[in-house]
Every structure is written in C-alpha cells, then in structure tokens.
C-alpha cells in the first residue's frame, strides 16, 4: 500500500509555510519533501498518482479565522483531488498523531507541539540524517503514526 501523508500549508504567498509531504510504500518511507504554495497547485496530482491512501492533517487554527480559511482551502485542494481519483482520505488531528509520536505528551489547553520529540522520533525511526523542515517532519511523523495505528 502506498500512503501519501500531507501536512497542508495555507496561503498562496511566498511567505506562507510549506506543505510537508511523505510517501510510504509498504510501510517504508520512500520520499519526503515539501512544496511551496505555488507548487501545490501544479504538482499535487503527480503525487496523488503514486498513492493508494491519503493521510492529511485536520485543521488546527488557534482561533484565527484567516488561518482557518487558508487551511480549509489547502486541505480541500488535496482532499477533493484524492476523492476524484477514488483515493481514500484519512484525517488525523494534530493531537492524534502527536500523541502517537510523543508517547508521554498530553494535549490540552496551553499544550504545544514538541518539535524536539517529533524530530527525535522521525530521525530514530527512519535513520534520517539530512536537514528536514518542520513541515517535512510533521508529514513523516503523521504518516508513520497513521500506519502504526491502522496497518498491521
């Protein structure tokens, strides 16, 4: 099974964050990287052609409506394209995949993502040594957490 994990970014400007992606084939990490907002519009179909399953992060927007609007737009670009191609879509909340990755982490008011624990998990699990962006780390960790929860 080929699983494409996406940490969607919002906005179309060059200053917007990047969309992290990770592709897994038979529970092995085969590709990872990030896309600029402009690239998402042009190459998302290329990535979806490789996937049997799309795993995408559900929105967390911290109460900012502008961010929420952008995240919904970004998520819909991937979700609609996947569903049009018959690819099932699984949504994971940030709390779900971060809890699976950072075993002792609790999600609640005032809690924050633990980037160091996420990076340690990804590097330890996949023996990666190259420089990774936070978006790449999130996509790899989310895809790994989903596979660990769903695929025997």
PDB file of C-alpha atoms in Angstrom:
ATOM      1  CA  UNK A   1       0.000   0.000   0.000  1.00  0.00           C
ATOM      2  CA  UNK A   2       1.257   3.471  -0.931  1.00  0.00           C
ATOM      3  CA  UNK A   3       0.419   6.107   1.678  1.00  0.00           C
ATOM      4  CA  UNK A   4       0.824   9.823   0.998  1.00  0.00           C
ATOM      5  CA  UNK A   5       0.916  11.939   4.171  1.00  0.00           C
ATOM      6  CA  UNK A   6       0.324  15.672   3.834  1.00  0.00           C
ATOM      7  CA  UNK A   7       0.764  18.491   6.331  1.00  0.00           C
ATOM      8  CA  UNK A   8      -1.084  21.199   4.377  1.00  0.00           C
ATOM      9  CA  UNK A   9       0.058  24.801   4.346  1.00  0.00           C
ATOM     10  CA  UNK A  10      -2.140  27.811   3.911  1.00  0.00           C
ATOM     11  CA  UNK A  11      -1.959  30.779   1.627  1.00  0.00           C
ATOM     12  CA  UNK A  12      -0.635  31.416  -1.821  1.00  0.00           C
ATOM     13  CA  UNK A  13       2.070  33.894  -0.936  1.00  0.00           C
ATOM     14  CA  UNK A  14       5.767  33.072  -0.939  1.00  0.00           C
ATOM     15  CA  UNK A  15       5.889  33.827   2.765  1.00  0.00           C
ATOM     16  CA  UNK A  16       3.287  31.170   3.611  1.00  0.00           C
ATOM     17  CA  UNK A  17       4.501  27.977   5.170  1.00  0.00           C
ATOM     18  CA  UNK A  18       5.305  24.942   3.085  1.00  0.00           C
ATOM     19  CA  UNK A  19       3.245  21.815   2.581  1.00  0.00           C
ATOM     20  CA  UNK A  20       5.135  18.866   4.009  1.00  0.00           C
ATOM     21  CA  UNK A  21       4.726  15.504   2.307  1.00  0.00           C
ATOM     22  CA  UNK A  22       5.876  11.961   2.843  1.00  0.00           C
ATOM     23  CA  UNK A  23       5.283   8.909   0.664  1.00  0.00           C
ATOM     24  CA  UNK A  24       5.398   5.426   2.162  1.00  0.00           C
ATOM     25  CA  UNK A  25       5.432   2.193   0.170  1.00  0.00           C
ATOM     26  CA  UNK A  26       4.706  -0.999   2.081  1.00  0.00           C
ATOM     27  CA  UNK A  27       5.331   0.741   5.423  1.00  0.00           C
ATOM     28  CA  UNK A  28       8.713   2.075   4.290  1.00  0.00           C
ATOM     29  CA  UNK A  29       9.450   5.773   3.831  1.00  0.00           C
ATOM     30  CA  UNK A  30      10.390   6.247   0.169  1.00  0.00           C
ATOM     31  CA  UNK A  31      10.071  10.003  -0.486  1.00  0.00           C
ATOM     32  CA  UNK A  32       9.710  13.125   1.592  1.00  0.00           C
ATOM     33  CA  UNK A  33       9.944  16.825   0.984  1.00  0.00           C
ATOM     34  CA  UNK A  34       7.925  19.975   0.886  1.00  0.00           C
ATOM     35  CA  UNK A  35       6.034  22.010  -1.665  1.00  0.00           C
ATOM     36  CA  UNK A  36       5.714  25.763  -1.889  1.00  0.00           C
ATOM     37  CA  UNK A  37       2.155  27.102  -2.048  1.00  0.00           C
ATOM     38  CA  UNK A  38       2.517  27.588  -5.820  1.00  0.00           C
ATOM     39  CA  UNK A  39       3.810  24.021  -6.319  1.00  0.00           C
ATOM     40  CA  UNK A  40       0.791  22.555  -4.541  1.00  0.00           C
ATOM     41  CA  UNK A  41      -1.408  23.876  -7.341  1.00  0.00           C
ATOM     42  CA  UNK A  42       0.763  22.396 -10.077  1.00  0.00           C
ATOM     43  CA  UNK A  43       2.139  19.062  -8.802  1.00  0.00           C
ATOM     44  CA  UNK A  44      -0.358  17.652  -6.285  1.00  0.00           C
ATOM     45  CA  UNK A  45      -1.854  15.356  -8.935  1.00  0.00           C
ATOM     46  CA  UNK A  46       1.614  13.916  -9.684  1.00  0.00           C
ATOM     47  CA  UNK A  47       1.966  12.949  -6.015  1.00  0.00           C
ATOM     48  CA  UNK A  48      -1.568  11.590  -5.755  1.00  0.00           C
ATOM     49  CA  UNK A  49      -0.943   9.274  -8.732  1.00  0.00           C
ATOM     50  CA  UNK A  50       1.535   7.428  -6.519  1.00  0.00           C
ATOM     51  CA  UNK A  51      -0.900   6.999  -3.600  1.00  0.00           C
ATOM     52  CA  UNK A  52      -3.453   4.375  -2.573  1.00  0.00           C
ATOM     53  CA  UNK A  53      -4.291   6.318   0.605  1.00  0.00           C
ATOM     54  CA  UNK A  54      -4.099   9.989   1.555  1.00  0.00           C
ATOM     55  CA  UNK A  55      -3.453  10.904   5.191  1.00  0.00           C
ATOM     56  CA  UNK A  56      -3.913  14.594   5.859  1.00  0.00           C
ATOM     57  CA  UNK A  57      -3.764  16.694   8.991  1.00  0.00           C
ATOM     58  CA  UNK A  58      -7.068  18.026  10.228  1.00  0.00           C
ATOM     59  CA  UNK A  59      -7.212  21.743  10.891  1.00  0.00           C
ATOM     60  CA  UNK A  60      -5.856  23.380  13.987  1.00  0.00           C
ATOM     61  CA  UNK A  61      -6.022  27.126  13.690  1.00  0.00           C
ATOM     62  CA  UNK A  62      -5.626  28.590  17.170  1.00  0.00           C
ATOM     63  CA  UNK A  63      -8.774  30.684  16.880  1.00  0.00           C
ATOM     64  CA  UNK A  64      -7.558  32.755  13.915  1.00  0.00           C
ATOM     65  CA  UNK A  65     -10.308  32.798  11.221  1.00  0.00           C
ATOM     66  CA  UNK A  66      -7.911  33.864   8.456  1.00  0.00           C
ATOM     67  CA  UNK A  67      -5.661  30.895   9.169  1.00  0.00           C
ATOM     68  CA  UNK A  68      -8.675  28.573   9.312  1.00  0.00           C
ATOM     69  CA  UNK A  69      -9.870  29.765   5.897  1.00  0.00           C
ATOM     70  CA  UNK A  70      -6.449  29.137   4.371  1.00  0.00           C
ATOM     71  CA  UNK A  71      -6.087  25.708   5.960  1.00  0.00           C
ATOM     72  CA  UNK A  72      -9.528  24.624   4.762  1.00  0.00           C
ATOM     73  CA  UNK A  73      -8.626  25.746   1.238  1.00  0.00           C
ATOM     74  CA  UNK A  74      -5.290  23.899   1.336  1.00  0.00           C
ATOM     75  CA  UNK A  75      -6.841  20.740   2.736  1.00  0.00           C
ATOM     76  CA  UNK A  76      -9.657  20.804   0.166  1.00  0.00           C
ATOM     77  CA  UNK A  77      -7.179  21.009  -2.724  1.00  0.00           C
ATOM     78  CA  UNK A  78      -5.709  17.665  -1.672  1.00  0.00           C
ATOM     79  CA  UNK A  79      -8.903  16.018  -0.425  1.00  0.00           C
ATOM     80  CA  UNK A  80     -11.058  16.766  -3.475  1.00  0.00           C
ATOM     81  CA  UNK A  81      -8.302  15.724  -5.875  1.00  0.00           C
ATOM     82  CA  UNK A  82      -7.827  12.439  -3.984  1.00  0.00           C
ATOM     83  CA  UNK A  83     -11.542  11.652  -3.789  1.00  0.00           C
ATOM     84  CA  UNK A  84     -11.964  12.432  -7.514  1.00  0.00           C
ATOM     85  CA  UNK A  85      -9.400   9.708  -8.177  1.00  0.00           C
ATOM     86  CA  UNK A  86     -11.006   7.204  -5.812  1.00  0.00           C
ATOM     87  CA  UNK A  87      -8.238   7.514  -3.217  1.00  0.00           C
ATOM     88  CA  UNK A  88      -9.497   7.158   0.373  1.00  0.00           C
ATOM     89  CA  UNK A  89      -8.724  10.051   2.696  1.00  0.00           C
ATOM     90  CA  UNK A  90      -7.918   9.736   6.405  1.00  0.00           C
ATOM     91  CA  UNK A  91      -7.790  12.824   8.605  1.00  0.00           C
ATOM     92  CA  UNK A  92      -5.651  12.953  11.720  1.00  0.00           C
ATOM     93  CA  UNK A  93      -5.882  15.748  14.220  1.00  0.00           C
ATOM     94  CA  UNK A  94      -2.612  17.207  15.446  1.00  0.00           C
ATOM     95  CA  UNK A  95      -3.371  15.730  18.874  1.00  0.00           C
ATOM     96  CA  UNK A  96      -3.818  12.203  17.458  1.00  0.00           C
ATOM     97  CA  UNK A  97      -0.566  11.945  15.600  1.00  0.00           C
ATOM     98  CA  UNK A  98       1.469  13.902  18.140  1.00  0.00           C
ATOM     99  CA  UNK A  99       0.209  11.684  20.950  1.00  0.00           C
ATOM    100  CA  UNK A 100       1.257   8.621  18.948  1.00  0.00           C
ATOM    101  CA  UNK A 101       4.697  10.086  18.296  1.00  0.00           C
ATOM    102  CA  UNK A 102       5.405  11.741  21.648  1.00  0.00           C
ATOM    103  CA  UNK A 103       4.241   8.963  23.938  1.00  0.00           C
ATOM    104  CA  UNK A 104       4.072  10.937  27.202  1.00  0.00           C
ATOM    105  CA  UNK A 105       2.639  14.128  25.695  1.00  0.00           C
ATOM    106  CA  UNK A 106      -0.807  15.294  26.779  1.00  0.00           C
ATOM    107  CA  UNK A 107      -2.971  17.544  24.669  1.00  0.00           C
ATOM    108  CA  UNK A 108      -4.933  20.260  26.359  1.00  0.00           C
ATOM    109  CA  UNK A 109      -5.218  23.975  26.892  1.00  0.00           C
ATOM    110  CA  UNK A 110      -1.789  25.531  26.850  1.00  0.00           C
ATOM    111  CA  UNK A 111      -0.048  22.458  25.446  1.00  0.00           C
ATOM    112  CA  UNK A 112       2.198  22.949  22.459  1.00  0.00           C
ATOM    113  CA  UNK A 113       3.719  20.810  19.786  1.00  0.00           C
ATOM    114  CA  UNK A 114       7.005  19.275  20.897  1.00  0.00           C
ATOM    115  CA  UNK A 115       9.269  19.739  17.840  1.00  0.00           C
ATOM    116  CA  UNK A 116      12.279  18.132  19.518  1.00  0.00           C
ATOM    117  CA  UNK A 117      10.349  14.958  20.330  1.00  0.00           C
ATOM    118  CA  UNK A 118       8.894  14.814  16.809  1.00  0.00           C
ATOM    119  CA  UNK A 119      12.327  15.215  15.255  1.00  0.00           C
ATOM    120  CA  UNK A 120      13.832  12.604  17.573  1.00  0.00           C
ATOM    121  CA  UNK A 121      11.046  10.155  16.676  1.00  0.00           C
ATOM    122  CA  UNK A 122      11.397  10.681  12.911  1.00  0.00           C
ATOM    123  CA  UNK A 123      15.180  10.509  12.884  1.00  0.00           C
ATOM    124  CA  UNK A 124      15.247   7.455  15.150  1.00  0.00           C
ATOM    125  CA  UNK A 125      12.521   5.591  13.303  1.00  0.00           C
ATOM    126  CA  UNK A 126      13.793   6.213   9.783  1.00  0.00           C
ATOM    127  CA  UNK A 127      17.547   6.783  10.400  1.00  0.00           C
ATOM    128  CA  UNK A 128      17.464  10.165   8.649  1.00  0.00           C
ATOM    129  CA  UNK A 129      20.435  12.481   8.904  1.00  0.00           C
ATOM    130  CA  UNK A 130      19.685  15.193   6.347  1.00  0.00           C
ATOM    131  CA  UNK A 131      18.223  18.583   7.233  1.00  0.00           C
ATOM    132  CA  UNK A 132      14.422  18.468   7.480  1.00  0.00           C
ATOM    133  CA  UNK A 133      11.927  21.303   7.681  1.00  0.00           C
ATOM    134  CA  UNK A 134       9.242  21.245  10.398  1.00  0.00           C
ATOM    135  CA  UNK A 135       6.667  20.554   7.665  1.00  0.00           C
ATOM    136  CA  UNK A 136       8.592  17.521   6.420  1.00  0.00           C
ATOM    137  CA  UNK A 137       8.988  16.234   9.981  1.00  0.00           C
ATOM    138  CA  UNK A 138       5.251  16.628  10.601  1.00  0.00           C
ATOM    139  CA  UNK A 139       4.283  14.794   7.404  1.00  0.00           C
ATOM    140  CA  UNK A 140       6.685  11.918   8.090  1.00  0.00           C
ATOM    141  CA  UNK A 141       5.581  11.621  11.729  1.00  0.00           C
ATOM    142  CA  UNK A 142       1.882  11.808  10.829  1.00  0.00           C
ATOM    143  CA  UNK A 143       2.170   9.158   8.113  1.00  0.00           C
ATOM    144  CA  UNK A 144       4.155   6.914  10.421  1.00  0.00           C
ATOM    145  CA  UNK A 145       1.629   7.346  13.250  1.00  0.00           C
ATOM    146  CA  UNK A 146      -1.299   6.559  10.923  1.00  0.00           C
ATOM    147  CA  UNK A 147       0.369   3.407   9.601  1.00  0.00           C
ATOM    148  CA  UNK A 148       1.209   2.263  13.126  1.00  0.00           C
ATOM    149  CA  UNK A 149      -2.439   2.778  14.161  1.00  0.00           C
ATOM    150  CA  UNK A 150      -4.109   1.264  11.084  1.00  0.00           C
ATOM    151  CA  UNK A 151      -1.888  -1.146   9.151  1.00  0.00           C
ATOM    152  CA  UNK A 152      -0.978  -4.404  10.915  1.00  0.00           C
TER     153      UNK A 152
END
